[in-house]
PDB file of C-alpha atoms in Angstrom:
ATOM      1  CA  SER A 128       7.749  69.094   9.391  1.00  0.00           C
ATOM      2  CA  SER A 129       4.770  66.981  10.938  1.00  0.00           C
ATOM      3  CA  HIS A 130       4.068  63.066  10.257  1.00  0.00           C
ATOM      4  CA  ASP A 131       0.455  63.993   9.444  1.00  0.00           C
ATOM      5  CA  ASN A 132       1.355  65.012   5.935  1.00  0.00           C
ATOM      6  CA  GLN A 133       3.866  62.393   5.482  1.00  0.00           C
ATOM      7  CA  VAL A 134       3.181  58.449   4.135  1.00  0.00           C
ATOM      8  CA  LEU A 135       5.857  55.801   4.462  1.00  0.00           C
ATOM      9  CA  VAL A 136       6.057  53.480   1.135  1.00  0.00           C
ATOM     10  CA  ARG A 137       7.722  50.514   1.172  1.00  0.00           C
ATOM     11  CA  HIS A 138       8.918  47.635  -1.199  1.00  0.00           C
ATOM     12  CA  VAL A 139       9.487  50.149  -3.693  1.00  0.00           C
ATOM     13  CA  PRO A 140      11.895  48.574  -6.412  1.00  0.00           C
ATOM     14  CA  SER A 141      15.113  48.892  -6.547  1.00  0.00           C
ATOM     15  CA  ASP A 142      14.815  50.632 -10.413  1.00  0.00           C
ATOM     16  CA  VAL A 143      12.165  52.720  -9.542  1.00  0.00           C
ATOM     17  CA  GLU A 144      13.532  56.579  -9.054  1.00  0.00           C
ATOM     18  CA  GLN A 145      12.170  59.502  -7.408  1.00  0.00           C
ATOM     19  CA  HIS A 146      10.613  61.177 -10.434  1.00  0.00           C
ATOM     20  CA  HIS A 147       8.604  58.062 -10.332  1.00  0.00           C
ATOM     21  CA  VAL A 148       7.594  58.272  -7.007  1.00  0.00           C
ATOM     22  CA  VAL A 149       6.656  61.982  -7.138  1.00  0.00           C
ATOM     23  CA  GLU A 150       4.541  61.208 -10.431  1.00  0.00           C
ATOM     24  CA  TYR A 151       2.601  59.135  -8.934  1.00  0.00           C
ATOM     25  CA  PHE A 152       2.044  60.258  -5.676  1.00  0.00           C
ATOM     26  CA  LYS A 153       1.260  63.807  -7.163  1.00  0.00           C
ATOM     27  CA  GLN A 154      -2.633  62.699  -7.876  1.00  0.00           C
ATOM     28  CA  PHE A 155      -3.113  63.134  -4.390  1.00  0.00           C
ATOM     29  CA  GLY A 156      -1.854  66.294  -4.028  1.00  0.00           C
ATOM     30  CA  GLU A 157       1.463  68.494  -4.110  1.00  0.00           C
ATOM     31  CA  VAL A 158       4.418  66.719  -3.115  1.00  0.00           C
ATOM     32  CA  LYS A 159       7.309  68.639  -0.732  1.00  0.00           C
ATOM     33  CA  GLU A 160       9.855  66.084  -0.920  1.00  0.00           C
ATOM     34  CA  VAL A 161      10.941  62.491  -1.215  1.00  0.00           C
ATOM     35  CA  ARG A 162      13.381  60.785   1.298  1.00  0.00           C
ATOM     36  CA  TRP A 163      14.811  57.418   0.906  1.00  0.00           C
ATOM     37  CA  ASN A 164      16.168  55.103   3.331  1.00  0.00           C
ATOM     38  CA  THR A 165      19.832  54.650   2.721  1.00  0.00           C
ATOM     39  CA  ARG A 166      20.053  51.673   4.786  1.00  0.00           C
ATOM     40  CA  ASP A 167      18.046  50.045   1.843  1.00  0.00           C
ATOM     41  CA  ARG A 168      20.892  50.087  -0.683  1.00  0.00           C
ATOM     42  CA  ASP A 169      22.101  46.380  -0.616  1.00  0.00           C
ATOM     43  CA  SER A 170      18.504  44.580  -1.060  1.00  0.00           C
ATOM     44  CA  ASN A 171      16.096  44.419  -4.147  1.00  0.00           C
ATOM     45  CA  SER A 172      13.704  46.858  -2.867  1.00  0.00           C
ATOM     46  CA  LYS A 173      13.614  50.512  -1.285  1.00  0.00           C
ATOM     47  CA  THR A 174      11.666  51.999   1.399  1.00  0.00           C
ATOM     48  CA  CYS A 175      11.163  55.982   1.419  1.00  0.00           C
ATOM     49  CA  THR A 176       9.027  58.862   2.769  1.00  0.00           C
ATOM     50  CA  VAL A 177       6.626  61.151   1.225  1.00  0.00           C
ATOM     51  CA  GLU A 178       5.985  64.439   1.912  1.00  0.00           C
ATOM     52  CA  PHE A 179       3.063  66.175   0.822  1.00  0.00           C
ATOM     53  CA  SER A 180       2.508  70.363   1.437  1.00  0.00           C
ATOM     54  CA  GLU A 181      -0.881  69.210   2.501  1.00  0.00           C
ATOM     55  CA  SER A 182      -2.618  66.739   5.060  1.00  0.00           C
ATOM     56  CA  SER A 183      -5.508  66.235   2.571  1.00  0.00           C
ATOM     57  CA  ALA A 184      -3.101  64.747   0.389  1.00  0.00           C
ATOM     58  CA  VAL A 185      -2.725  61.585   3.113  1.00  0.00           C
ATOM     59  CA  VAL A 186      -6.450  61.097   3.055  1.00  0.00           C
ATOM     60  CA  ASN A 187      -6.249  60.652  -0.425  1.00  0.00           C
ATOM     61  CA  VAL A 188      -3.865  58.516  -0.707  1.00  0.00           C
ATOM     62  CA  ARG A 189      -5.293  56.186   2.306  1.00  0.00           C
ATOM     63  CA  ASN A 190      -8.904  56.034   0.172  1.00  0.00           C
ATOM     64  CA  VAL A 191      -6.825  54.040  -2.127  1.00  0.00           C
ATOM     65  CA  SER A 192      -6.503  50.482  -1.326  1.00  0.00           C
ATOM     66  CA  ALA A 193      -3.817  49.463  -3.646  1.00  0.00           C
ATOM     67  CA  HIS A 194      -0.972  51.677  -5.025  1.00  0.00           C
ATOM     68  CA  GLN A 195       1.432  50.580  -7.988  1.00  0.00           C
ATOM     69  CA  ILE A 196       4.387  52.308  -8.940  1.00  0.00           C
ATOM     70  CA  LYS A 197       5.888  51.206 -12.324  1.00  0.00           C
ATOM     71  CA  GLY A 198       3.528  48.191 -12.164  1.00  0.00           C
ATOM     72  CA  ALA A 199       4.933  47.009  -8.720  1.00  0.00           C
ATOM     73  CA  ASN A 200       2.799  46.720  -5.651  1.00  0.00           C
ATOM     74  CA  VAL A 201       3.884  48.800  -3.091  1.00  0.00           C
ATOM     75  CA  ASP A 202       3.076  49.281   0.683  1.00  0.00           C
ATOM     76  CA  VAL A 203       2.161  52.747   1.335  1.00  0.00           C
ATOM     77  CA  LYS A 204       1.667  53.057   5.262  1.00  0.00           C
ATOM     78  CA  THR A 205       0.394  56.604   6.984  1.00  0.00           C
ATOM     79  CA  LEU A 206       2.797  58.034   9.871  1.00  0.00           C
ATOM     80  CA  ALA A 207       0.500  59.618  12.194  1.00  0.00           C
ATOM     81  CA  PRO A 208      -3.448  58.481  12.698  1.00  0.00           C
ATOM     82  CA  ILE A 209      -5.728  61.194  11.377  1.00  0.00           C
ATOM     83  CA  GLY A 210      -8.840  61.663  13.665  1.00  0.00           C
ATOM     84  CA  GLY A 211     -11.033  59.055  14.355  1.00  0.00           C
ATOM     85  CA  THR A 212      -8.972  56.545  13.312  1.00  0.00           C
ATOM     86  CA  LYS A 213      -8.921  52.993  15.314  1.00  0.00           C
ATOM     87  CA  SER A 214      -4.858  53.829  15.501  1.00  0.00           C
ATOM     88  CA  SER A 215      -5.669  56.906  17.329  1.00  0.00           C
ATOM     89  CA  SER A 216      -8.183  55.641  20.144  1.00  0.00           C
ATOM     90  CA  LEU A 217      -5.648  53.084  21.186  1.00  0.00           C
ATOM     91  CA  ASN A 218      -3.810  55.423  23.117  1.00  0.00           C
ATOM     92  CA  GLN A 219      -6.616  57.009  24.652  1.00  0.00           C
ATOM     93  CA  PRO A 220      -6.944  56.894  28.485  1.00  0.00           C
ATOM     94  CA  VAL A 221      -9.917  54.506  29.371  1.00  0.00           C
ATOM     95  CA  LYS A 222     -13.148  56.480  30.316  1.00  0.00           C
ATOM     96  CA  LYS A 223     -15.210  55.739  33.283  1.00  0.00           C
ATOM     97  CA  ASP A 224     -18.046  54.499  31.051  1.00  0.00           C
ATOM     98  CA  THR A 225     -15.785  52.293  29.514  1.00  0.00           C
ATOM     99  CA  LYS A 226     -14.278  50.275  32.197  1.00  0.00           C
ATOM    100  CA  GLN A 227     -17.807  50.365  33.943  1.00  0.00           C
ATOM    101  CA  GLU A 228     -18.728  47.838  30.571  1.00  0.00           C
ATOM    102  CA  LEU A 229     -15.913  45.763  31.112  1.00  0.00           C
ATOM    103  CA  GLN A 230     -17.360  45.428  34.223  1.00  0.00           C
ATOM    104  CA  ASN A 231     -20.554  44.269  33.521  1.00  0.00           C
ATOM    105  CA  GLU A 232     -19.625  42.403  30.060  1.00  0.00           C
ATOM    106  CA  HIS A 233     -16.692  39.836  31.535  1.00  0.00           C
ATOM    107  CA  VAL A 234     -17.400  39.801  35.754  1.00  0.00           C
ATOM    108  CA  LYS A 235     -20.540  38.613  35.517  1.00  0.00           C
ATOM    109  CA  PRO A 236     -19.547  35.053  33.352  1.00  0.00           C
ATOM    110  CA  GLY A 237     -16.455  35.117  35.778  1.00  0.00           C
ATOM    111  CA  LEU A 238     -18.884  34.868  38.781  1.00  0.00           C
ATOM    112  CA  ILE A 239     -21.114  32.796  37.345  1.00  0.00           C
ATOM    113  CA  LEU A 240     -17.807  30.282  36.564  1.00  0.00           C
ATOM    114  CA  CYS A 241     -16.948  31.301  40.394  1.00  0.00           C
ATOM    115  CA  ALA A 242     -20.598  29.487  41.838  1.00  0.00           C
ATOM    116  CA  GLN A 243     -20.152  26.598  39.692  1.00  0.00           C
ATOM    117  CA  GLY A 244     -16.369  26.036  40.763  1.00  0.00           C
ATOM    118  CA  ILE A 245     -14.949  25.341  37.672  1.00  0.00           C
ATOM    119  CA  PRO A 246     -11.301  24.860  38.807  1.00  0.00           C
ATOM    120  CA  ASN A 247      -8.569  27.485  37.893  1.00  0.00           C
ATOM    121  CA  HIS A 248     -11.758  30.098  37.719  1.00  0.00           C
ATOM    122  CA  ARG A 249     -12.606  30.575  41.550  1.00  0.00           C
ATOM    123  CA  TYR A 250     -10.870  33.916  41.758  1.00  0.00           C
ATOM    124  CA  ILE A 251     -10.835  36.718  39.955  1.00  0.00           C
ATOM    125  CA  ASN A 252      -9.369  40.142  40.829  1.00  0.00           C
ATOM    126  CA  LEU A 253     -11.704  43.015  39.980  1.00  0.00           C
ATOM    127  CA  SER A 254      -8.602  45.334  40.710  1.00  0.00           C
ATOM    128  CA  THR A 255      -6.991  44.879  37.578  1.00  0.00           C
ATOM    129  CA  LEU A 256     -10.492  45.517  35.506  1.00  0.00           C
TER     130      LEU A 256
END
């Protein structure tokens, strides 16, 4: 099963049961499975993974800013970046044009600092850009 149809639900109160979770999340799409994190047994809140039949349900979940189950706020995180989100672009290799922009933006002010002879800014290693 791929991550793009799953969400991680944290801070679930200990009295919330499987059917409460299914009942809440089925408004977003068909719930395929709810898996509980077994390491949470001793604490007063639990964590579970909700798997949907369709990844479109995850998109619906993301469109809601706050989630409540049995009146308690729960923290819902998506497990996979969905196309075009900030998190997915962080892992992309730096493109040539981005590199060029970086050099233009940061090197010029740096060179001005060099020209003014400001201490500790005299040498800028261009190869690290």
